[in-house]
Each structure stands twice: as structure tokens, then as C-alpha cells.
Amino acid sequence: MIDHGHNGFEIPPGPLAGWGADTALLGQLVGAAFDECPSCPEALLALVGESAPTTAQLVERACAAVIDTLGGIPVDLADVANVDSPVPIGFRRLALTVAERGGPAELAAQSEGLSVADRHAAARTATAVFVSEIRAGNQQLRRV
């Protein structure tokens, strides 16, 4: 049982808002991860992984932040052919869709095609990337 709370972040609705992405859940996850809570992120990641649109939205937001910072997505984050990559395949598949300027329907379909475990791993990576961008000051989000 979780006996504490975290201020979340207000995650703006992205391209998957109309597909059922839960931005409130994403805000809670990002807040808990930003606060470096040892217990809450894992429970929230499990919920995000259950939702294909929410996972896709999180990866899209992380990729958008990287694009804002670097001008593109590094090949290592989207190389689906590299079987030895430390980046989870679910994240790489979704990041490749973003890099190729796939629309919300493509991103949602790609996420639906992933297993819950792959979405969970993709969400974990996306959270780490997104929180790093917030810490670096590259993303200006409001705490709620």
C-alpha cells in the first residue's frame, strides 16, 4: 500500500489524446519518477503498460523532447534491426514510428501490436528519457 503522494506534472494532450491516452496517469508517473520514489513508478508503469494509447503517448512525448533538444531521434533509440540493443524493442518500434513521422493511428496500432511486457519496458525507457529532459530544463511542465 502506498502511504504517500507525489505532485504530478501536467502533461499536455498529445496526438493520441483522442485515442484514449491517460495524461493524468502519465503526469503521476513522471512526478513519481522525477521525485525518485523507490516504489511508486513501478506500480504506475504497470498501469501505463496495460494501456497501448497511454504507452504510445509517453513514448511520443519522450521522443518529442529528444527531438526538441537534439533536432532528431538518435539512431540507437529507433534501430529495430539491432538485436543486441540495450533499448527495449517496444520503445525502438514506437520511436521509429515517431521518427518516420507516423500519425496517431500508426503510433496507436504499433503500440497495440506490442505485448504488455514490451509496452511496460518501453514506458520505463520513455519515462527515464522524459524525466532526464525535464531535469535538464529542456521541458517546461507545470507541477500539479
C-alpha positions as semicolon CSV with decimal commas, in nm:
position;residue;x (nm);y (nm);z (nm)
1;M;0,000;0,000;0,000
2;I;0,131;0,343;-0,095
3;D;0,108;0,581;0,201
4;H;0,243;0,892;0,036
5;G;0,187;1,101;-0,273
6;H;0,370;1,297;-0,536
7;N;0,292;1,612;-0,722
8;G;0,247;1,509;-1,079
9;F;0,318;1,705;-1,391
10;E;0,061;1,846;-1,628
11;I;0,125;1,651;-1,947
12;P;-0,026;1,838;-2,241
13;P;-0,257;1,631;-2,459
14;G;-0,059;1,499;-2,750
15;P;-0,156;1,341;-3,078
16;L;-0,300;1,035;-2,901
17;A;-0,541;1,229;-2,678
18;G;-0,832;1,120;-2,896
19;W;-0,720;0,758;-2,878
20;G;-0,766;0,723;-2,501
21;A;-0,422;0,815;-2,371
22;D;-0,439;0,883;-1,997
23;T;-0,236;1,201;-1,949
24;A;-0,330;1,220;-1,579
25;L;-0,168;0,878;-1,525
26;L;0,137;0,992;-1,721
27;G;0,159;1,303;-1,505
28;Q;0,155;1,090;-1,190
29;L;0,421;0,856;-1,328
30;V;0,650;1,138;-1,437
31;G;0,606;1,311;-1,100
32;A;0,692;0,998;-0,904
33;A;0,993;0,925;-1,126
34;F;1,108;1,287;-1,104
35;D;1,088;1,262;-0,724
36;E;1,294;0,940;-0,744
37;C;1,038;0,747;-0,543
38;P;1,158;0,389;-0,491
39;S;0,810;0,232;-0,507
40;C;0,552;0,434;-0,699
41;P;0,694;0,440;-1,052
42;E;0,688;0,062;-1,091
43;A;0,321;0,038;-0,994
44;L;0,235;0,325;-1,228
45;L;0,444;0,174;-1,510
46;A;0,237;-0,143;-1,482
47;L;-0,079;0,063;-1,538
48;V;0,075;0,251;-1,830
49;G;0,189;-0,076;-1,989
50;E;-0,167;-0,206;-1,980
51;S;-0,280;0,086;-2,197
52;A;-0,149;0,089;-2,554
53;P;-0,252;0,452;-2,622
54;T;-0,103;0,574;-2,293
55;T;0,227;0,395;-2,361
56;A;0,235;0,535;-2,714
57;Q;0,169;0,886;-2,581
58;L;0,451;0,858;-2,328
59;V;0,700;0,740;-2,590
60;E;0,582;1,014;-2,828
61;R;0,633;1,281;-2,557
62;A;0,982;1,143;-2,477
63;C;1,074;1,140;-2,846
64;A;0,936;1,492;-2,896
65;A;1,154;1,611;-2,607
66;V;1,461;1,447;-2,760
67;I;1,379;1,600;-3,099
68;D;1,346;1,942;-2,935
69;T;1,687;1,900;-2,774
70;L;1,886;1,721;-3,044
71;G;1,695;1,802;-3,360
72;G;1,614;1,436;-3,422
73;I;1,599;1,093;-3,265
74;P;1,940;0,923;-3,227
75;V;1,957;0,610;-3,439
76;D;2,021;0,392;-3,132
77;L;1,677;0,480;-2,995
78;A;1,498;0,371;-3,313
79;D;1,715;0,093;-3,461
80;V;1,477;-0,203;-3,471
81;A;1,731;-0,422;-3,653
82;N;1,988;-0,421;-3,371
83;V;1,912;-0,736;-3,174
84;D;2,185;-0,651;-2,919
85;S;2,047;-0,306;-2,838
86;P;2,002;-0,224;-2,470
87;V;1,700;-0,012;-2,570
88;P;1,379;-0,219;-2,541
89;I;1,236;-0,323;-2,877
90;G;0,895;-0,175;-2,795
91;F;1,049;0,166;-2,738
92;R;1,253;0,137;-3,059
93;R;0,947;0,041;-3,265
94;L;0,743;0,331;-3,131
95;A;1,037;0,573;-3,164
96;L;1,086;0,465;-3,525
97;T;0,721;0,541;-3,594
98;V;0,770;0,888;-3,444
99;A;1,096;0,938;-3,639
100;E;0,922;0,842;-3,963
101;R;0,650;1,096;-3,881
102;G;0,384;0,833;-3,837
103;G;0,049;0,973;-3,735
104;P;-0,157;0,890;-3,428
105;A;-0,326;0,594;-3,598
106;E;0,011;0,438;-3,685
107;L;0,151;0,501;-3,339
108;A;-0,159;0,357;-3,171
109;A;-0,151;0,049;-3,397
110;Q;0,219;-0,006;-3,332
111;S;0,160;0,013;-2,957
112;E;-0,141;-0,221;-2,976
113;G;0,083;-0,473;-3,153
114;L;0,324;-0,485;-2,860
115;S;0,286;-0,723;-2,569
116;V;0,209;-0,573;-2,229
117;A;0,566;-0,661;-2,122
118;D;0,710;-0,477;-2,424
119;R;0,490;-0,174;-2,355
120;H;0,599;-0,180;-1,990
121;A;0,966;-0,181;-2,091
122;A;0,902;0,093;-2,349
123;A;0,727;0,302;-2,085
124;R;1,016;0,259;-1,842
125;T;1,265;0,381;-2,103
126;A;1,040;0,667;-2,213
127;T;0,997;0,777;-1,852
128;A;1,373;0,783;-1,797
129;V;1,427;0,983;-2,116
130;F;1,144;1,226;-2,045
131;V;1,242;1,286;-1,682
132;S;1,603;1,345;-1,793
133;E;1,480;1,612;-2,034
134;I;1,278;1,776;-1,754
135;R;1,577;1,771;-1,518
136;A;1,796;1,926;-1,789
137;G;1,545;2,209;-1,819
138;N;1,455;2,118;-2,176
139;Q;1,089;2,059;-2,094
140;Q;0,889;2,318;-1,907
141;L;0,597;2,140;-1,743
142;R;0,379;2,259;-1,459
143;R;0,366;2,055;-1,137
144;V;0,013;1,984;-1,020
